[in-house]
Amino acid sequence: EYNLSVVESPKIEAIIFESPTLSVNSSEVKPTLITLLDKAITTNSDFPVSALLFCKEGVVPGVNIEVSDWTKGLCGERVAISKAISYGLTDFDSMSLHTLKGEFSSPCGACRQVIHEHMPDNEINFYHADGTLSTHYTSDLLPFSFTSKSLAK
Ligand code: THU
């Protein structure tokens, strides 16, 4: 009816992903996080969050991305983790995050679950709006956490 013909797609031997990583040394962490805050899309909350995920291969940035439907926004921490995993980077060393407002920069519950699953025994650095920094263990963010082991019969 539609006079269709079959066209063979060329075989793709390999898909090469360019690395999404930045090179950030220890003195550049805070200024990089602050610069990154400008990339956050915070139409609803005006609460930018930036995250740097330190992977074995380099540093993957993330920011929060809001959309018109408030419930569909993405958090900076999970953007960084998702981006890293989609590029095949899974060896995470630590994470740093920065907010511009609030008394204490701290990941939301959903981010804690994801952070804990992918980096359960790592350090996480919170750069607070007042210029101070605190360092924590990810295991302390989610005591008595739900894991896939909980699903075992
Ligand atoms: N947000 C993050 O990006 N990370 C968190 O862990 C806490 C909350 C974002 C979500 C939303 O875009 C804005 O901050 C206000 O909740």
PDB file of N, CA and C and ligand atoms in Angstrom, residues 40-51 62-67 70 73-79 97-99 105-112 115, ligand 1:
ATOM      1  N   ALA A  40      23.065  25.691  36.107  1.00  0.00           N
ATOM      2  CA  ALA A  40      21.835  25.102  36.640  1.00  0.00           C
ATOM      3  C   ALA A  40      20.628  25.809  36.041  1.00  0.00           C
ATOM      4  N   ILE A  41      19.558  25.042  35.809  1.00  0.00           N
ATOM      5  CA  ILE A  41      18.304  25.636  35.319  1.00  0.00           C
ATOM      6  C   ILE A  41      17.307  25.558  36.462  1.00  0.00           C
ATOM      7  N   THR A  42      17.043  26.710  37.062  1.00  0.00           N
ATOM      8  CA  THR A  42      16.260  26.727  38.305  1.00  0.00           C
ATOM      9  C   THR A  42      15.077  27.684  38.176  1.00  0.00           C
ATOM     10  N   THR A  43      14.349  27.534  37.091  1.00  0.00           N
ATOM     11  CA  THR A  43      13.213  28.406  36.778  1.00  0.00           C
ATOM     12  C   THR A  43      12.195  28.445  37.911  1.00  0.00           C
ATOM     13  N   ASN A  44      12.020  27.327  38.594  1.00  0.00           N
ATOM     14  CA  ASN A  44      10.985  27.250  39.630  1.00  0.00           C
ATOM     15  C   ASN A  44      11.507  27.633  41.008  1.00  0.00           C
ATOM     16  N   SER A  45      12.664  27.101  41.358  1.00  0.00           N
ATOM     17  CA  SER A  45      13.108  27.232  42.751  1.00  0.00           C
ATOM     18  C   SER A  45      14.106  28.357  42.981  1.00  0.00           C
ATOM     19  N   ASP A  46      14.814  28.780  41.927  1.00  0.00           N
ATOM     20  CA  ASP A  46      15.923  29.720  42.094  1.00  0.00           C
ATOM     21  C   ASP A  46      16.909  29.190  43.137  1.00  0.00           C
ATOM     22  N   PHE A  47      17.135  27.861  43.100  1.00  0.00           N
ATOM     23  CA  PHE A  47      18.037  27.213  44.058  1.00  0.00           C
ATOM     24  C   PHE A  47      19.029  26.358  43.262  1.00  0.00           C
ATOM     25  N   PRO A  48      20.096  27.007  42.741  1.00  0.00           N
ATOM     26  CA  PRO A  48      21.059  26.240  41.946  1.00  0.00           C
ATOM     27  C   PRO A  48      21.909  25.293  42.792  1.00  0.00           C
ATOM     28  N   VAL A  49      22.170  24.123  42.238  1.00  0.00           N
ATOM     29  CA  VAL A  49      23.037  23.121  42.894  1.00  0.00           C
ATOM     30  C   VAL A  49      24.048  22.650  41.853  1.00  0.00           C
ATOM     31  N   SER A  50      25.316  22.599  42.253  1.00  0.00           N
ATOM     32  CA  SER A  50      26.326  22.035  41.347  1.00  0.00           C
ATOM     33  C   SER A  50      26.996  20.858  42.036  1.00  0.00           C
ATOM     34  N   ALA A  51      27.395  19.889  41.236  1.00  0.00           N
ATOM     35  CA  ALA A  51      28.049  18.693  41.778  1.00  0.00           C
ATOM     36  C   ALA A  51      29.236  18.334  40.896  1.00  0.00           C
ATOM     37  N   GLY A  62      27.730  18.032  37.276  1.00  0.00           N
ATOM     38  CA  GLY A  62      26.272  17.941  37.201  1.00  0.00           C
ATOM     39  C   GLY A  62      25.645  19.185  37.809  1.00  0.00           C
ATOM     40  N   VAL A  63      24.492  19.561  37.303  1.00  0.00           N
ATOM     41  CA  VAL A  63      23.718  20.676  37.878  1.00  0.00           C
ATOM     42  C   VAL A  63      22.254  20.254  37.931  1.00  0.00           C
ATOM     43  N   ASN A  64      21.472  20.943  38.750  1.00  0.00           N
ATOM     44  CA  ASN A  64      20.040  20.648  38.738  1.00  0.00           C
ATOM     45  C   ASN A  64      19.393  21.282  37.509  1.00  0.00           C
ATOM     46  N   ILE A  65      18.428  20.558  36.960  1.00  0.00           N
ATOM     47  CA  ILE A  65      17.751  20.969  35.720  1.00  0.00           C
ATOM     48  C   ILE A  65      16.251  20.887  35.974  1.00  0.00           C
ATOM     49  N   GLU A  66      15.626  22.048  36.075  1.00  0.00           N
ATOM     50  CA  GLU A  66      14.178  22.070  36.327  1.00  0.00           C
ATOM     51  C   GLU A  66      13.411  22.250  35.020  1.00  0.00           C
ATOM     52  N   VAL A  67      12.175  21.747  34.998  1.00  0.00           N
ATOM     53  CA  VAL A  67      11.289  21.920  33.839  1.00  0.00           C
ATOM     54  C   VAL A  67       9.955  22.468  34.342  1.00  0.00           C
ATOM     55  N   TRP A  70       7.101  20.866  37.879  1.00  0.00           N
ATOM     56  CA  TRP A  70       8.045  20.889  39.005  1.00  0.00           C
ATOM     57  C   TRP A  70       8.508  19.490  39.409  1.00  0.00           C
ATOM     58  N   GLY A  73      11.862  17.749  37.568  1.00  0.00           N
ATOM     59  CA  GLY A  73      13.220  18.303  37.610  1.00  0.00           C
ATOM     60  C   GLY A  73      14.236  17.249  38.039  1.00  0.00           C
ATOM     61  N   LEU A  74      15.491  17.510  37.711  1.00  0.00           N
ATOM     62  CA  LEU A  74      16.576  16.586  38.047  1.00  0.00           C
ATOM     63  C   LEU A  74      17.528  17.267  39.022  1.00  0.00           C
ATOM     64  N   CYS A  75      18.013  16.512  39.984  1.00  0.00           N
ATOM     65  CA  CYS A  75      18.977  17.049  40.951  1.00  0.00           C
ATOM     66  C   CYS A  75      20.396  16.974  40.382  1.00  0.00           C
ATOM     67  N   GLY A  76      21.222  17.912  40.806  1.00  0.00           N
ATOM     68  CA  GLY A  76      22.604  17.979  40.327  1.00  0.00           C
ATOM     69  C   GLY A  76      23.402  16.710  40.579  1.00  0.00           C
ATOM     70  N   GLU A  77      23.248  16.120  41.748  1.00  0.00           N
ATOM     71  CA  GLU A  77      24.021  14.921  42.098  1.00  0.00           C
ATOM     72  C   GLU A  77      23.675  13.759  41.182  1.00  0.00           C
ATOM     73  N   ARG A  78      22.352  13.580  40.950  1.00  0.00           N
ATOM     74  CA  ARG A  78      21.952  12.449  40.117  1.00  0.00           C
ATOM     75  C   ARG A  78      22.255  12.693  38.644  1.00  0.00           C
ATOM     76  N   VAL A  79      22.269  13.957  38.234  1.00  0.00           N
ATOM     77  CA  VAL A  79      22.688  14.259  36.854  1.00  0.00           C
ATOM     78  C   VAL A  79      24.144  13.823  36.664  1.00  0.00           C
ATOM     79  N   LEU A  97      29.669  18.972  46.342  1.00  0.00           N
ATOM     80  CA  LEU A  97      28.528  19.745  45.843  1.00  0.00           C
ATOM     81  C   LEU A  97      28.464  21.106  46.509  1.00  0.00           C
ATOM     82  N   HIS A  98      27.786  22.025  45.805  1.00  0.00           N
ATOM     83  CA  HIS A  98      27.713  23.420  46.256  1.00  0.00           C
ATOM     84  C   HIS A  98      26.291  23.935  46.051  1.00  0.00           C
ATOM     85  N   THR A  99      25.803  24.671  47.021  1.00  0.00           N
ATOM     86  CA  THR A  99      24.552  25.411  46.833  1.00  0.00           C
ATOM     87  C   THR A  99      24.859  26.881  47.125  1.00  0.00           C
ATOM     88  N   SER A 105      24.319  22.769  52.851  1.00  0.00           N
ATOM     89  CA  SER A 105      24.174  22.033  51.589  1.00  0.00           C
ATOM     90  C   SER A 105      24.082  20.562  51.910  1.00  0.00           C
ATOM     91  N   SER A 106      23.046  19.904  51.414  1.00  0.00           N
ATOM     92  CA  SER A 106      22.882  18.498  51.767  1.00  0.00           C
ATOM     93  C   SER A 106      21.985  17.822  50.735  1.00  0.00           C
ATOM     94  N   PRO A 107      22.332  16.611  50.310  1.00  0.00           N
ATOM     95  CA  PRO A 107      21.535  15.953  49.268  1.00  0.00           C
ATOM     96  C   PRO A 107      20.143  15.566  49.758  1.00  0.00           C
ATOM     97  N   CYS A 108      19.170  15.594  48.841  1.00  0.00           N
ATOM     98  CA  CYS A 108      17.808  15.172  49.176  1.00  0.00           C
ATOM     99  C   CYS A 108      17.767  13.650  49.373  1.00  0.00           C
ATOM    100  N   GLY A 109      16.660  13.145  49.836  1.00  0.00           N
ATOM    101  CA  GLY A 109      16.536  11.711  50.124  1.00  0.00           C
ATOM    102  C   GLY A 109      16.768  10.842  48.900  1.00  0.00           C
ATOM    103  N   ALA A 110      16.186  11.244  47.761  1.00  0.00           N
ATOM    104  CA  ALA A 110      16.344  10.437  46.541  1.00  0.00           C
ATOM    105  C   ALA A 110      17.815  10.390  46.128  1.00  0.00           C
ATOM    106  N   CYS A 111      18.502  11.533  46.206  1.00  0.00           N
ATOM    107  CA  CYS A 111      19.927  11.554  45.855  1.00  0.00           C
ATOM    108  C   CYS A 111      20.734  10.697  46.826  1.00  0.00           C
ATOM    109  N   ARG A 112      20.359  10.716  48.092  1.00  0.00           N
ATOM    110  CA  ARG A 112      21.085   9.896  49.074  1.00  0.00           C
ATOM    111  C   ARG A 112      21.020   8.419  48.701  1.00  0.00           C
ATOM    112  N   ILE A 115      23.290   8.015  45.573  1.00  0.00           N
ATOM    113  CA  ILE A 115      24.700   8.181  45.959  1.00  0.00           C
ATOM    114  C   ILE A 115      25.160   6.952  46.730  1.00  0.00           C
TER     115      ILE A 115
HETATM  116  N1  THU B   1      18.265  19.816  44.479  1.00  0.00           N
HETATM  117  C1  THU B   1      19.402  19.224  44.010  1.00  0.00           C
HETATM  118  O1  THU B   1      19.848  19.467  42.889  1.00  0.00           O
HETATM  119  N2  THU B   1      20.029  18.352  44.842  1.00  0.00           N
HETATM  120  C2  THU B   1      19.578  18.008  46.082  1.00  0.00           C
HETATM  121  O2  THU B   1      20.071  17.073  46.669  1.00  0.00           O
HETATM  122  C3  THU B   1      18.550  18.838  46.713  1.00  0.00           C
HETATM  123  C4  THU B   1      17.663  19.551  45.772  1.00  0.00           C
HETATM  124  C5  THU B   1      17.563  20.747  43.596  1.00  0.00           C
HETATM  125  C6  THU B   1      16.229  20.232  43.136  1.00  0.00           C
HETATM  126  C7  THU B   1      15.523  21.516  42.784  1.00  0.00           C
HETATM  127  O3  THU B   1      15.914  21.855  41.462  1.00  0.00           O
HETATM  128  C8  THU B   1      16.113  22.529  43.737  1.00  0.00           C
HETATM  129  O4  THU B   1      17.311  21.959  44.236  1.00  0.00           O
HETATM  130  C9  THU B   1      15.192  22.876  44.902  1.00  0.00           C
HETATM  131  O5  THU B   1      14.741  21.746  45.530  1.00  0.00           O
END
